[in-house]
Every structure is written in structure tokens, then in C-alpha cells.
CSV table of C-alpha atoms in Angstrom, one decimal:
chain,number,residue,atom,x,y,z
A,9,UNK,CA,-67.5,8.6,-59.7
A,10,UNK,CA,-70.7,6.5,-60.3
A,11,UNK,CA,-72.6,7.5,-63.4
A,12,UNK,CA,-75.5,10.2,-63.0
A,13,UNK,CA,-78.5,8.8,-64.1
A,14,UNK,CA,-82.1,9.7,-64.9
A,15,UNK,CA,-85.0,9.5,-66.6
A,16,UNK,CA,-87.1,12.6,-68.3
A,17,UNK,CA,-90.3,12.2,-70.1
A,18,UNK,CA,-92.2,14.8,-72.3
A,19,UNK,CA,-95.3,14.6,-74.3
A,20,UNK,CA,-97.0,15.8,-77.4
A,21,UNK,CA,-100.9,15.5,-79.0
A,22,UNK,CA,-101.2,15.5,-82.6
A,23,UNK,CA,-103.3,18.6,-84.7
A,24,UNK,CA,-106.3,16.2,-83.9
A,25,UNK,CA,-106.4,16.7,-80.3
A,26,UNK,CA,-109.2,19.0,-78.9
A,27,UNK,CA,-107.0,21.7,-78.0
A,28,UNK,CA,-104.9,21.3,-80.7
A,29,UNK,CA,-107.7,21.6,-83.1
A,30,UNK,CA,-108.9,24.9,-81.3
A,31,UNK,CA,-105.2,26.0,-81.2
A,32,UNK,CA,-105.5,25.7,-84.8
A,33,UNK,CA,-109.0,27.7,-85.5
A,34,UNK,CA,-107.6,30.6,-83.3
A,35,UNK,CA,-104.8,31.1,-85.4
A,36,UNK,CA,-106.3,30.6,-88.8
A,37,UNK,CA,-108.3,33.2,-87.4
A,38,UNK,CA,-105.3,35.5,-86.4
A,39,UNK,CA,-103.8,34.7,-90.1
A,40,UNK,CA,-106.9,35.7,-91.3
A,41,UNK,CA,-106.6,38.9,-89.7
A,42,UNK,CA,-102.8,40.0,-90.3
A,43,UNK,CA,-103.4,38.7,-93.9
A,44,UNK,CA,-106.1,41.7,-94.2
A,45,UNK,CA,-104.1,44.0,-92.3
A,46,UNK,CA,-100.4,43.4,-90.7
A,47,UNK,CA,-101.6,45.7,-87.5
A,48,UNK,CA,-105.1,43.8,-86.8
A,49,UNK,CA,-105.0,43.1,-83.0
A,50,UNK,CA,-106.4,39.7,-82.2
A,51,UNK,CA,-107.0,37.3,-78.9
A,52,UNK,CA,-109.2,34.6,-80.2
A,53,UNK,CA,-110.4,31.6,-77.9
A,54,UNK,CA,-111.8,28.6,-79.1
A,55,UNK,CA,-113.8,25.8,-77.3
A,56,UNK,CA,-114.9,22.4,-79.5
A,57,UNK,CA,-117.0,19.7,-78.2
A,58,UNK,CA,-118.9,17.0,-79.6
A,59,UNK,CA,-120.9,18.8,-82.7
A,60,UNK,CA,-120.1,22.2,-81.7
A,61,UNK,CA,-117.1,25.3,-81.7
A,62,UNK,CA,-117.7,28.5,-80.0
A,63,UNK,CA,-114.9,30.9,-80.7
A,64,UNK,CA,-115.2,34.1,-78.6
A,65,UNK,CA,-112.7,37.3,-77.6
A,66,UNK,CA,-111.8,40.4,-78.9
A,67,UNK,CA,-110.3,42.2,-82.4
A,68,UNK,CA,-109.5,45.1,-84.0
A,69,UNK,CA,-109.0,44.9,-87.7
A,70,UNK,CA,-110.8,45.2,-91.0
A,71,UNK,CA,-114.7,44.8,-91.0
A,72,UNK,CA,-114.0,42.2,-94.0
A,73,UNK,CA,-113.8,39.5,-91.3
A,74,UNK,CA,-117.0,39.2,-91.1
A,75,UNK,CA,-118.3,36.6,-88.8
A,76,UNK,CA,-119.3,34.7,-91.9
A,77,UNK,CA,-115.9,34.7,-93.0
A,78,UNK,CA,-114.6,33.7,-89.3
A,79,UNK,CA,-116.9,30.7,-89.7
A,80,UNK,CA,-115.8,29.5,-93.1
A,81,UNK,CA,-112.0,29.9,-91.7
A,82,UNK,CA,-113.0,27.7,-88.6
A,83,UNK,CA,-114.4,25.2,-90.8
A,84,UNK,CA,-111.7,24.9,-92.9
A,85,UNK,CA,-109.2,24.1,-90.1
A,86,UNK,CA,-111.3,21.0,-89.1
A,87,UNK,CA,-111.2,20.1,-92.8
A,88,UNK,CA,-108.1,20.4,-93.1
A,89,UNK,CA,-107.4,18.1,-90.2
A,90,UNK,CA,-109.2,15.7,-91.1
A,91,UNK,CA,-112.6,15.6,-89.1
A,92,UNK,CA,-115.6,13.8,-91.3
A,93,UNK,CA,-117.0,12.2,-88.3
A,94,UNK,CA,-120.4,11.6,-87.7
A,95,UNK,CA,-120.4,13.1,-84.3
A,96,UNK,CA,-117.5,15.9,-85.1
A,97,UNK,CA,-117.7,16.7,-89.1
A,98,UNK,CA,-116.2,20.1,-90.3
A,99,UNK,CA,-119.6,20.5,-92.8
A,100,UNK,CA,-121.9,20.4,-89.7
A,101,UNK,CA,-120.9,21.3,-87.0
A,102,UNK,CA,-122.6,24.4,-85.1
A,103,UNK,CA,-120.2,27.6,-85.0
A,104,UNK,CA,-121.3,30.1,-82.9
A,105,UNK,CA,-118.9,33.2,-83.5
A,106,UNK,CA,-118.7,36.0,-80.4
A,107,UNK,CA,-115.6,38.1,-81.0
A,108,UNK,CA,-116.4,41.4,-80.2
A,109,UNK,CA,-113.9,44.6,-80.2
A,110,UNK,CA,-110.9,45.5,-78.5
A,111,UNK,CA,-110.8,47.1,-75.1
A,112,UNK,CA,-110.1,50.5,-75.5
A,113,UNK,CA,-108.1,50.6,-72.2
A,114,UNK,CA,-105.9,47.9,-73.4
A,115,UNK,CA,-105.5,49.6,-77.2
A,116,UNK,CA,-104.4,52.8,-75.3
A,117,UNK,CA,-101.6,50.6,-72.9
A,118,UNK,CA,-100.5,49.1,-75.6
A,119,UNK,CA,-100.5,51.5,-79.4
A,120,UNK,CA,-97.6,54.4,-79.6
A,121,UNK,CA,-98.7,58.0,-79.6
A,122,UNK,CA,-96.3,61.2,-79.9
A,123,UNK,CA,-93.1,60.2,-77.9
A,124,UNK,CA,-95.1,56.9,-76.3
A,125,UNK,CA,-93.1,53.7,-77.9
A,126,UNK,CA,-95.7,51.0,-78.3
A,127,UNK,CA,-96.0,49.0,-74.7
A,128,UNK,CA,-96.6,45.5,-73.9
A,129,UNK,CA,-100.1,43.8,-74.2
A,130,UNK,CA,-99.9,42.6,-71.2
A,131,UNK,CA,-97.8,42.2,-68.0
A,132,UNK,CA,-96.2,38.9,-67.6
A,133,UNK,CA,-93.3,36.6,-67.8
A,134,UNK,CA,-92.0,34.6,-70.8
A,135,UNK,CA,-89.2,31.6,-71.2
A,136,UNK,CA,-87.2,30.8,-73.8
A,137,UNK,CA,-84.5,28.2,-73.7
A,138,UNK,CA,-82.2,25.9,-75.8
A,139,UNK,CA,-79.4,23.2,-75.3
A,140,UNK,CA,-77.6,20.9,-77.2
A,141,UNK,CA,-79.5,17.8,-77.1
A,142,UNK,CA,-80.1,17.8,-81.0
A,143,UNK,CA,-79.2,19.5,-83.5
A,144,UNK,CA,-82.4,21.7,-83.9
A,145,UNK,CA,-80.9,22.4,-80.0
A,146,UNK,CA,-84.0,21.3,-78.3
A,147,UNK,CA,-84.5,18.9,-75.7
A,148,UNK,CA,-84.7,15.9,-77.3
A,149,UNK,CA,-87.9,13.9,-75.5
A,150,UNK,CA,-90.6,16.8,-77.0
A,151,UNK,CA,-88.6,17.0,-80.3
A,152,UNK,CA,-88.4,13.2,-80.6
A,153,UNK,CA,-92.5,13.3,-79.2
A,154,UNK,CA,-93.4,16.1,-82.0
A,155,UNK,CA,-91.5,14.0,-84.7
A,156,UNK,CA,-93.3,10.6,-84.1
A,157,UNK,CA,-96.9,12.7,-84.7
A,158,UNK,CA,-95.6,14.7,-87.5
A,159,UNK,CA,-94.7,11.4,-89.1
A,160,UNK,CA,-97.7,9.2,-88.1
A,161,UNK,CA,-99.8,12.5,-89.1
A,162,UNK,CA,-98.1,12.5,-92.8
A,163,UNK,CA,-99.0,9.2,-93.7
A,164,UNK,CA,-102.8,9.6,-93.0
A,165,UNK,CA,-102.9,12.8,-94.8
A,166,UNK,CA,-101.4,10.4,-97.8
A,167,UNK,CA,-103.6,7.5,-97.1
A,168,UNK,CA,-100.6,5.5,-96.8
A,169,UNK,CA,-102.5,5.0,-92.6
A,170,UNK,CA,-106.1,5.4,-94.0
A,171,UNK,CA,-107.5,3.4,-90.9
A,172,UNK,CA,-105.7,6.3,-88.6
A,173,UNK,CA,-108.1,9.4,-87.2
A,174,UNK,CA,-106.9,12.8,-86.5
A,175,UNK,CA,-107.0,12.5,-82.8
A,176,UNK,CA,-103.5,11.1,-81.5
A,177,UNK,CA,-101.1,11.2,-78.3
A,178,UNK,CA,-97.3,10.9,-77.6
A,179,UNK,CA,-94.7,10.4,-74.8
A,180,UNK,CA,-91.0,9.6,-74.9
A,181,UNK,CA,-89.1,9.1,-71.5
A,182,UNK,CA,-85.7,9.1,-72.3
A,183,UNK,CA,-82.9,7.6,-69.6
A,184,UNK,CA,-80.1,10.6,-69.0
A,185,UNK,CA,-76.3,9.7,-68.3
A,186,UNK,CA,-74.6,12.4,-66.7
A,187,UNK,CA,-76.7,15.0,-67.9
A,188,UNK,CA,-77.2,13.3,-72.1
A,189,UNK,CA,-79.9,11.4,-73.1
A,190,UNK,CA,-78.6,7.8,-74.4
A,191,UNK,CA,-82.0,5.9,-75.1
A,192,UNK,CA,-85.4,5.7,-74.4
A,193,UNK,CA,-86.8,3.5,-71.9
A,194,UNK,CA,-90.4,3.6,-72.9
A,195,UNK,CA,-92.8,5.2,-75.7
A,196,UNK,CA,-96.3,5.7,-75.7
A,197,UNK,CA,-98.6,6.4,-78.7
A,198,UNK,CA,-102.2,6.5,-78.3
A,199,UNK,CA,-104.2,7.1,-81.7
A,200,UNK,CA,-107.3,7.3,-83.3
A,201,UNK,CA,-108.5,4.2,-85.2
A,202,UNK,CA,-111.0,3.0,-87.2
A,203,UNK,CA,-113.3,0.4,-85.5
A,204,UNK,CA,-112.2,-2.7,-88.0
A,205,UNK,CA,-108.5,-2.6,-87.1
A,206,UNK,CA,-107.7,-4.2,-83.8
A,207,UNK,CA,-105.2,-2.7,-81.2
A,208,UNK,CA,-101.8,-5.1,-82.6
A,209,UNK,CA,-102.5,-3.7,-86.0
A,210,UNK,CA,-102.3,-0.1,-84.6
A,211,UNK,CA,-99.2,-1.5,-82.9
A,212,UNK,CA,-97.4,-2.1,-86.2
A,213,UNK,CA,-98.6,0.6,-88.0
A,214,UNK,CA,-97.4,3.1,-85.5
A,215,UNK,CA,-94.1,1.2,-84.7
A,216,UNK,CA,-92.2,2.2,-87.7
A,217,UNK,CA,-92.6,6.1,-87.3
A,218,UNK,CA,-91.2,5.3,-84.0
A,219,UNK,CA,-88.4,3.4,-85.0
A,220,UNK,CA,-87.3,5.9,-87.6
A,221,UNK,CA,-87.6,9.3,-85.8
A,222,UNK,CA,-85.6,7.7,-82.6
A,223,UNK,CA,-82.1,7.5,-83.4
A,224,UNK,CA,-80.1,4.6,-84.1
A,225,UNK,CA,-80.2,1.9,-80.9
A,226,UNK,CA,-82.7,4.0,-79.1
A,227,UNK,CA,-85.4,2.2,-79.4
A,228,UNK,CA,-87.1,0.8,-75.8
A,229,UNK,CA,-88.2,-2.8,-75.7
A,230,UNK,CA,-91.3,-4.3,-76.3
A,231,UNK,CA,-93.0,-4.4,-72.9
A,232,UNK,CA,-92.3,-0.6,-72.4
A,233,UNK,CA,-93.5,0.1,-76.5
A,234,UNK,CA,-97.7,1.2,-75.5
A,235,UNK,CA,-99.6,1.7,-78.4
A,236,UNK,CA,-103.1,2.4,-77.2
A,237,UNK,CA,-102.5,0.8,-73.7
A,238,UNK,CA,-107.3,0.9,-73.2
A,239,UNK,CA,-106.9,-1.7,-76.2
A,240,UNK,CA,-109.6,1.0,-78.2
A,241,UNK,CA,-109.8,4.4,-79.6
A,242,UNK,CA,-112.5,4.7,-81.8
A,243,UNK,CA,-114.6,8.0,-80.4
A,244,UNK,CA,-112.1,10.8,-80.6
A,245,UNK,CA,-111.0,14.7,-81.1
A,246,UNK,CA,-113.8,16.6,-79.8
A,247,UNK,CA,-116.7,14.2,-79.9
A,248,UNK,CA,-115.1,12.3,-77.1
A,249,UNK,CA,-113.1,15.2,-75.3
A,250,UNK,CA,-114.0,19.1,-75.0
A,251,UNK,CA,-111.3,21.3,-76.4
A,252,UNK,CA,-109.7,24.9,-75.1
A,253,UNK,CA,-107.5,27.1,-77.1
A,254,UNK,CA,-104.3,27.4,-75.0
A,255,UNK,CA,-104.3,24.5,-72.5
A,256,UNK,CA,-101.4,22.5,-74.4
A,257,UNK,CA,-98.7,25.3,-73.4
A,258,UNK,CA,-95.9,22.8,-72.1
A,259,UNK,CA,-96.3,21.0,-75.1
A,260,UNK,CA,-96.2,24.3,-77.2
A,261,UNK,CA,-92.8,25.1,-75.5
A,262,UNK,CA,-90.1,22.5,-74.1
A,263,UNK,CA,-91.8,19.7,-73.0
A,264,UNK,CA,-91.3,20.5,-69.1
A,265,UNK,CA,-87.6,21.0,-69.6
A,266,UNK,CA,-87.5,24.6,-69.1
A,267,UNK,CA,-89.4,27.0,-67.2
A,268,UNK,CA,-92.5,28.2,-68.8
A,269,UNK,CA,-94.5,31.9,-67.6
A,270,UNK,CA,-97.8,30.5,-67.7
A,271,UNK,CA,-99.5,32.5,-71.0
A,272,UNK,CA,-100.8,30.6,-74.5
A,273,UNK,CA,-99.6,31.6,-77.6
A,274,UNK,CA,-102.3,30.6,-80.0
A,275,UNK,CA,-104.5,32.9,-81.6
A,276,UNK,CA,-102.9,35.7,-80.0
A,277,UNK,CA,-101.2,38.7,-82.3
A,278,UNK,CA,-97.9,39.5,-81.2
A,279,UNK,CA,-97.9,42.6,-79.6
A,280,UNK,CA,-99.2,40.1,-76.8
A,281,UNK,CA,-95.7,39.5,-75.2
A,282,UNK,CA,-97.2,36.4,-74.3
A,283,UNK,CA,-96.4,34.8,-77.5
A,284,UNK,CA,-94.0,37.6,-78.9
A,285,UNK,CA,-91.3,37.4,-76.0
A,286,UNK,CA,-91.2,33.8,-75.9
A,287,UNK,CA,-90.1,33.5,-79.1
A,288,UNK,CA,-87.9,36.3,-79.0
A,289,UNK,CA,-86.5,34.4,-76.0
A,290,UNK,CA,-86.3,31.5,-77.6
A,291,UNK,CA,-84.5,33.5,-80.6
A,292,UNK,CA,-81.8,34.6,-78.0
A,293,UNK,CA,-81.0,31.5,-76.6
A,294,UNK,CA,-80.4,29.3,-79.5
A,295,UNK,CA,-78.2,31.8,-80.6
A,296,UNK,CA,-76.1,32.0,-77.5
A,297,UNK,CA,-75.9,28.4,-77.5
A,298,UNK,CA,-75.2,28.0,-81.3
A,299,UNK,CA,-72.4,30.6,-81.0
A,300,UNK,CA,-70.5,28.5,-78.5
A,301,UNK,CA,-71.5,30.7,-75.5
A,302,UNK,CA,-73.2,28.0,-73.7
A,303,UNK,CA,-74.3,24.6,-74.1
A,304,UNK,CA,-77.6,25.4,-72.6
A,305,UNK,CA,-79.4,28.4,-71.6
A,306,UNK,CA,-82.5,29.8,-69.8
A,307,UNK,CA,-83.8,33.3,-70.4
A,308,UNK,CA,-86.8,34.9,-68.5
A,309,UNK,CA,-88.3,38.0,-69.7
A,310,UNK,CA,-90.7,40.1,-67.7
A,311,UNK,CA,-93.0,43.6,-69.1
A,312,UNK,CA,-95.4,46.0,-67.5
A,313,UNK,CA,-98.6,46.2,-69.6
A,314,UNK,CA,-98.3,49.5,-71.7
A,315,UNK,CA,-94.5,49.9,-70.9
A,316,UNK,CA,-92.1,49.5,-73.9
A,317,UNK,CA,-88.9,47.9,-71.9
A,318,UNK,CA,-88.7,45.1,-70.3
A,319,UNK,CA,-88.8,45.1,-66.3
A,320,UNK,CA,-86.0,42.4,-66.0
A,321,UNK,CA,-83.9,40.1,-68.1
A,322,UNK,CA,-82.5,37.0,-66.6
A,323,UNK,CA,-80.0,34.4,-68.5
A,324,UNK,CA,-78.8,31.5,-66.9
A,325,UNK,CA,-76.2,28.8,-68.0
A,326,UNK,CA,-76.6,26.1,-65.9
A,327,UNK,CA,-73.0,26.0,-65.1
A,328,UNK,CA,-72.5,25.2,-68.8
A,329,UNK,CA,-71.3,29.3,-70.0
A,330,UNK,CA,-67.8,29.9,-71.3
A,331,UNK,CA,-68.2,33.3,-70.0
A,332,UNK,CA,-70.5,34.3,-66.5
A,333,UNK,CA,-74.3,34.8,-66.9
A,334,UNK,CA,-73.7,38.5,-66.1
A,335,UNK,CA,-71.7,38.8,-69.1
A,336,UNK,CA,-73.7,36.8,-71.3
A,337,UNK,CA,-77.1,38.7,-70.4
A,338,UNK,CA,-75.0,42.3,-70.9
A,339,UNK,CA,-74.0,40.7,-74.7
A,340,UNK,CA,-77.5,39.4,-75.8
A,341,UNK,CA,-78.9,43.4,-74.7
A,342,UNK,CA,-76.4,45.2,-76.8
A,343,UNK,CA,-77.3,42.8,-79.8
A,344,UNK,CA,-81.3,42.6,-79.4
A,345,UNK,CA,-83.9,44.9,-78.5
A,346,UNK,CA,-86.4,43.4,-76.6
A,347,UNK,CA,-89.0,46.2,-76.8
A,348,UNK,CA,-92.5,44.8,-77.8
A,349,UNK,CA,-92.6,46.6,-81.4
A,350,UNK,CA,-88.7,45.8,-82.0
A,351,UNK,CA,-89.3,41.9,-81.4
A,352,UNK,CA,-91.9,42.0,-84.0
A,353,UNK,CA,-89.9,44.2,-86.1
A,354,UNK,CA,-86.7,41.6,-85.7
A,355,UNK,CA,-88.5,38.5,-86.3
A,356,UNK,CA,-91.1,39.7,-88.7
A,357,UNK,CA,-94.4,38.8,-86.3
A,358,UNK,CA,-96.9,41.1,-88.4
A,359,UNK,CA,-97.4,38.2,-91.3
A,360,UNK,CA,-100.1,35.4,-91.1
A,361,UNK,CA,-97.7,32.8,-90.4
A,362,UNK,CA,-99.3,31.4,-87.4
A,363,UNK,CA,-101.2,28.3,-88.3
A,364,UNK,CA,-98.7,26.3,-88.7
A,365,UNK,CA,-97.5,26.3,-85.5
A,366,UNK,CA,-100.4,25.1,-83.9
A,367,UNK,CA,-99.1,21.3,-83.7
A,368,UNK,CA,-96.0,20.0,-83.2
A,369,UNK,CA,-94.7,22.5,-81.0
A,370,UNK,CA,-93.4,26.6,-81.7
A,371,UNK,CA,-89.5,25.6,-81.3
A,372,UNK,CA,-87.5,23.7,-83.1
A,373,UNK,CA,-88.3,24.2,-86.3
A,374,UNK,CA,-87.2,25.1,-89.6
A,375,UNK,CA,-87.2,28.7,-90.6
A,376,UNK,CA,-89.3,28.8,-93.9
A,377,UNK,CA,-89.0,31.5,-96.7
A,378,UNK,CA,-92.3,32.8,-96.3
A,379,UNK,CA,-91.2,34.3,-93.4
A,380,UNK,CA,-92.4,31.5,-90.7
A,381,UNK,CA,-90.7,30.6,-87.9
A,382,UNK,CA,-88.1,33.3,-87.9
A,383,UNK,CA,-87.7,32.9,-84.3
A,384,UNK,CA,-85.6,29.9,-85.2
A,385,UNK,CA,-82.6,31.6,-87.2
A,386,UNK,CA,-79.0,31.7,-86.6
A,387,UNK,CA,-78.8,35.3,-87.1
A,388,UNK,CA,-77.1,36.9,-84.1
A,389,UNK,CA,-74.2,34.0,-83.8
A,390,UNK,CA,-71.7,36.5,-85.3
A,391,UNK,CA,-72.6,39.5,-83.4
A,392,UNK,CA,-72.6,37.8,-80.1
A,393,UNK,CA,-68.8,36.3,-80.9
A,394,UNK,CA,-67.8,39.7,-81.9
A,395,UNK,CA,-69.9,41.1,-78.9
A,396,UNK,CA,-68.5,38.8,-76.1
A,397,UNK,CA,-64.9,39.0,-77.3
A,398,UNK,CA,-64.7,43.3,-77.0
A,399,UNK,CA,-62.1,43.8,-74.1
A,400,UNK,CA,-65.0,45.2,-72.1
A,401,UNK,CA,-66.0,41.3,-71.5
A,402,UNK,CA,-62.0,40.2,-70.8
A,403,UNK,CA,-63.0,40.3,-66.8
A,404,UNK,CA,-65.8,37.9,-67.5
A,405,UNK,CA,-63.7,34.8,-68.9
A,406,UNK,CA,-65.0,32.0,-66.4
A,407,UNK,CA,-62.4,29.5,-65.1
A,408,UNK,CA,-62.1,25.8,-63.7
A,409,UNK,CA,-63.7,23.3,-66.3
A,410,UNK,CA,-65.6,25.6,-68.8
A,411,UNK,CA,-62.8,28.5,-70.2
A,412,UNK,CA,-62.8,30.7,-72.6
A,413,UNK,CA,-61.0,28.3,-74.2
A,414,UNK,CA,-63.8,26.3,-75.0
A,415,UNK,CA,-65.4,28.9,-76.9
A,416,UNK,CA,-67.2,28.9,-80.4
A,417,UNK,CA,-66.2,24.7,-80.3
């Protein structure tokens, strides 16, 4: 039989990008907050355009974030970035700061009382996913996407690519054989410049932090290698595009590879399922992957507003499960509680640990001792092998090419 091929493409924008940027104030913001007090409740938006942020929504937490202090954080994150443009410059731009308090219909929803477990913050459906297509077990066009600004992103922090801005864009389409990727067959790298460098010097500054974060022989050929295909990208981040907290969620997640439920995660305190459930879904289905039970999984979780349990959990395999998706989905519930207040209890949501995952995507990364990313452990492989191999699951061994034999490989 003929080989199956395709081709898959996913993007990334650097910390730079307008919405990235704004990403970034909201949850400096939320940090902020949960740094004060672990049980502030926060939904910050933020919007940047040339000269100007307005961040706006609602909190409950101490009255020592004052909106001075919101300002000064919001500042900070542009700094930090790197924005000393005349148009866009963290020093002087306008900040205009409307947060206001929590709904009190919501707070009642969502806090526990009495015999009332804490609820959801909201009704909606979250994603989380995971396969084998690196090692972080992430698809590997947004990993390899998120790895090429990281890198390009280091080096102008350094000054080793001083003539680089903040503001920068990637895309990786990657050709698939029979359902692995085995090269790319273009790249594209748009970037923020300084006007005295012309469009083949970008070229070979960016090409080596291409070249290295692709894998050996992976690298597409020249006509299909588009570094800033206009020819010019002076005028940048918010001076030459308006920015929204929350409108790079694909990028956030898998890239397009997986299903996503629609809701942001930035700036957003985690008894908002929105961001909690996804990565306690994500949590799930690395682990079933990384304990053999699947090569690739999907996991959709769905909540009520105010209700504590979930309304339905769905796992699929893709055909790729040693054991059914039944089976699987009845394992991963008798090893995690997906209750809004055990998630955050699990993964440790309540620190300010949220920054950081503004750019360069919420999965896939490392776990850091601080407490960040916890979402991304190897924590339940054990329990799920001891789980899935109980004689209650003996009736769920699947046959024809993928057997229990195949199991924990």
C-alpha cells in the first residue's frame, strides 16, 4: 500500500506580538494578585494599541493592588519585553486601568459554603491532548514553531540580535508519512527589524535558530525558507497592530492539532475552568500516553457554572489505545479528580506562576521547581499502569494490531 502523505502547518507569535504582549500584562496582573493572596479571583483583559493599554474586568483580592500598582505591573511587562519604541515605549505609554469587582452572582456559583463544594467559574468545554511526535509529546509543528521564537527571542534579550524587535511570527508545515512527521517543507519567520538591516540580513540572522531547533535533515529548501516575505518590518507590536488578551488561543494550545473549547487562558485565575481544565486535561493525557496507554489521546471536559463535577468526560485514542477508550476514560477517573477545587489542589494553580506562560505556548514545557507548569508532570504514569492492569479492566484488552501486548513499550 502507497504511503499516506500530508502536510500540517501550525504557527506561533513571539512575547512581542500585540496579543501576546496583552496576554502577558493580564497575567502579571493575575501573579500580582495570587502573590497577595492565593484565593484572589481575577479575569483581566487587556487591549494595546499604538501609545496606549486599557486593561479592564473584574477582581476580588486585596485592596493592595491598587490601580497604581496594576499600572506599574503593566508597565513592567512591556519593559520587560522589550518595547522602547517611540510610538509603543513602556515609560509612556497611557494606561488607563478599569477593573472593577467581582460579580456577586458569579462569587456565589462558584465559592463553597456548608456542604456546597466549590463549582465551576463558568460553563464550558476544555481540550487537552498529547501524542508522541516529540519527546515533550506534543505535536511537533507548534513545538518546533514555539522553539524557533524562544530561540530568536534569547538572542535579542542578549544582544547577540540587537538589530531584532520584540514583535515576531512563526509557521512550520511539516510533510506527514503515514501518520509521522518526516521534514518540513517550508518555514516562515516574520520579525521585527531595525530600519538599517535589509531583508537578506534578517534572512541569515534568523536562519540559524531554524536550522538548530529543526532536527537533523529537516530543514526545507531555500525557495520555501520566508523570512519576512513584504521585504520590511520596521513599525511593529502594538504601534502597527491593536492587541486583545486571549485571541492567540490555538497558539496557546496545540497549534490546530487537537480540538480546542473556544475559552482564553490568560489572565484568568483558575477556578475559571477555562484555563484550569485544560490543563488538567492536558495533565491527563500526557500521562496516559507516557504510561504506554496510548500513543495519542484527546480528552474533552465539560462543567455547569457553580456545579463541582464535571457534566461529561470524553477520551479518545485515535485507534492508537492498547486498551478501549471506555476503559481508558474509567482508569484516568479513579486516579484524578476533576472537580474545579481538586485540579487546583492537584496541580498547585493558587501560586503566581502565570506569566510565564504567556509566549511560547501553555504545553510542552518543563515543569519548574517553583511550582510552574505542574500540569506537565509524569505523576500519574504509575497509578494508571497499576489502575489499567486490576482484573476489573481484563475485558477491556483491545485486539487486532494494538494488544495489550504493546503496553508500557
Amino acid at each position: 500500500m502507497a504511503d499516506h502523505k500530508y502536510i500540517f502547518t501550525s504557527e506561533s507569535v513571539g512575547e512581542g506580538h500585540p496579543d501576546k504582549l496583552c496576554d502577558r500584562v493580564s497575567d502579571a496582573i493575575l501573579d500580582a494578585y495570587l502573590n497577595a493572596d492565593p484565593d484572589s479571583r481575577v479575569a483581566a483583559e487587556c487591549l494595546a494599541t499604538t501609545d496606549f493599554l486599557c486593561i479592564a474586568g473584574e477582581t476580588r483580592g486585596p485592596k493592595s493592588i491598587t490601580k497604581d500598582v496594576i499600572e506599574t505591573i503593566a508597565r513592567h511587562a512591556v519593559r520587560d519585553i522589550g518595547y522602547k519604541q517611540e510610538e509603543f515605549h513602556w515609560e509612556k505609554i497611557k494606561v488607563d486601568v478599569r477593573l472593577h469587582s467581582q460579580s456577586a452572582d458569579i462569587a456565589q456559583g462558584v465559592d463553597s459554603a456548608g456542604n456546597k463544594d466549590e463549582g465551576a467559574g463558568d460553563q464550558g468545554i476544555m481540550f487537552g491532548y498529547a501524542c508522541r511526535e516529540t519527546k515533550e509529546l506534543m505535536p511537533a509543528a507548534i513545538h518546533y514553531s514555539h522553539a524557533i521564537l524562544k530561540s530568536l527571542a534569547e538572542a535579542r534579550h542578549s544582544g547577540a540580535l540587537f538589530n531584532l524587535g520584540p514583535d515576531a511570527k512563526s509557521q512550520v508545515s511539516l510533510e506527514y508519512v503515514n501518520g509521522k512527521p518526516v521534514r518540513a517543507t517550508s518555514i516562515v519567520v516574520s520579525t521585527q527589524h531595525s530600519a538599517d538591516v535589509t531583508q537578506e540580513e534578517v534572512r541569515e540572522m534568523v536562519r540559524p535558530h531554524v536550522a538548530n531547533i529543526l532536527p537533523e535533515g529537516w530543514m526545507c529548501d531555500e525557495e520555501h525558507f520566508y523570512v519576512n516575505p513584504t521585504g520590511r518590518f520596521v513599525i511593529g507590536g502594538p504601534d502597527g497592530d491593536t492587541g486583545l488578551t486571549g485571541r492567540k488561543i490555538i497558539v496557546d494550545t496545540y497549534g490546530g492539532a487537537a480540538p480546542h473549547g473556544g475559552g482564553a487562558f490568560s489572565g484568568k485565575d483558575p477556578t475559571k475552568v477555562d484555563r484550569s481544565a485544560a490543563y488538567a486535561a492536558r495533565h491527563a493525557a500526557k500521562n496516559i500516553v507516557a504510561a504506554g496507554l496510548a500513543d495519542k489521546c484527546t480528552i474533552q471536559l465539560s462543567y455547569a457554572i457553580g456545579v463541582s463535577h464535571p457534566i461529561s468526560i470524553y477520551v479518545q485514542t485515535h485507534d492508537t489505545g492498547r486498551f478501549s477508550d471506555e476503559a481508558i476514560s474509567r482508569v484516568i477517573q479513579e486516579v484524578a479528580d476533576f472537580r474545579p477545587r481538586a485540579i487546583r489542589e492537584r496541580l498547585n494553580l493558587n501560586k503566581p506562576i502565570y506569566a510565564r506562560t504567556a509566549a511560547y505556548g501553555h504545553f510542552g514545557r518543563a515543569p519548574e521547581a517553583d511550582g510552574g507548569f505542574t500540569w506537565e508532570k509524569l505523576d500519574l504514569v504509575d497509578a494508571l499502569k497499576a489502575e489499567i492492569s486490576s482484573k476489573k479492566y481484563k475485558d477491556a484488552e483491545r485486539t487486532g494490531n494494538v494488544t495489550k501486548a504493546d503496553f508500557g513499550r
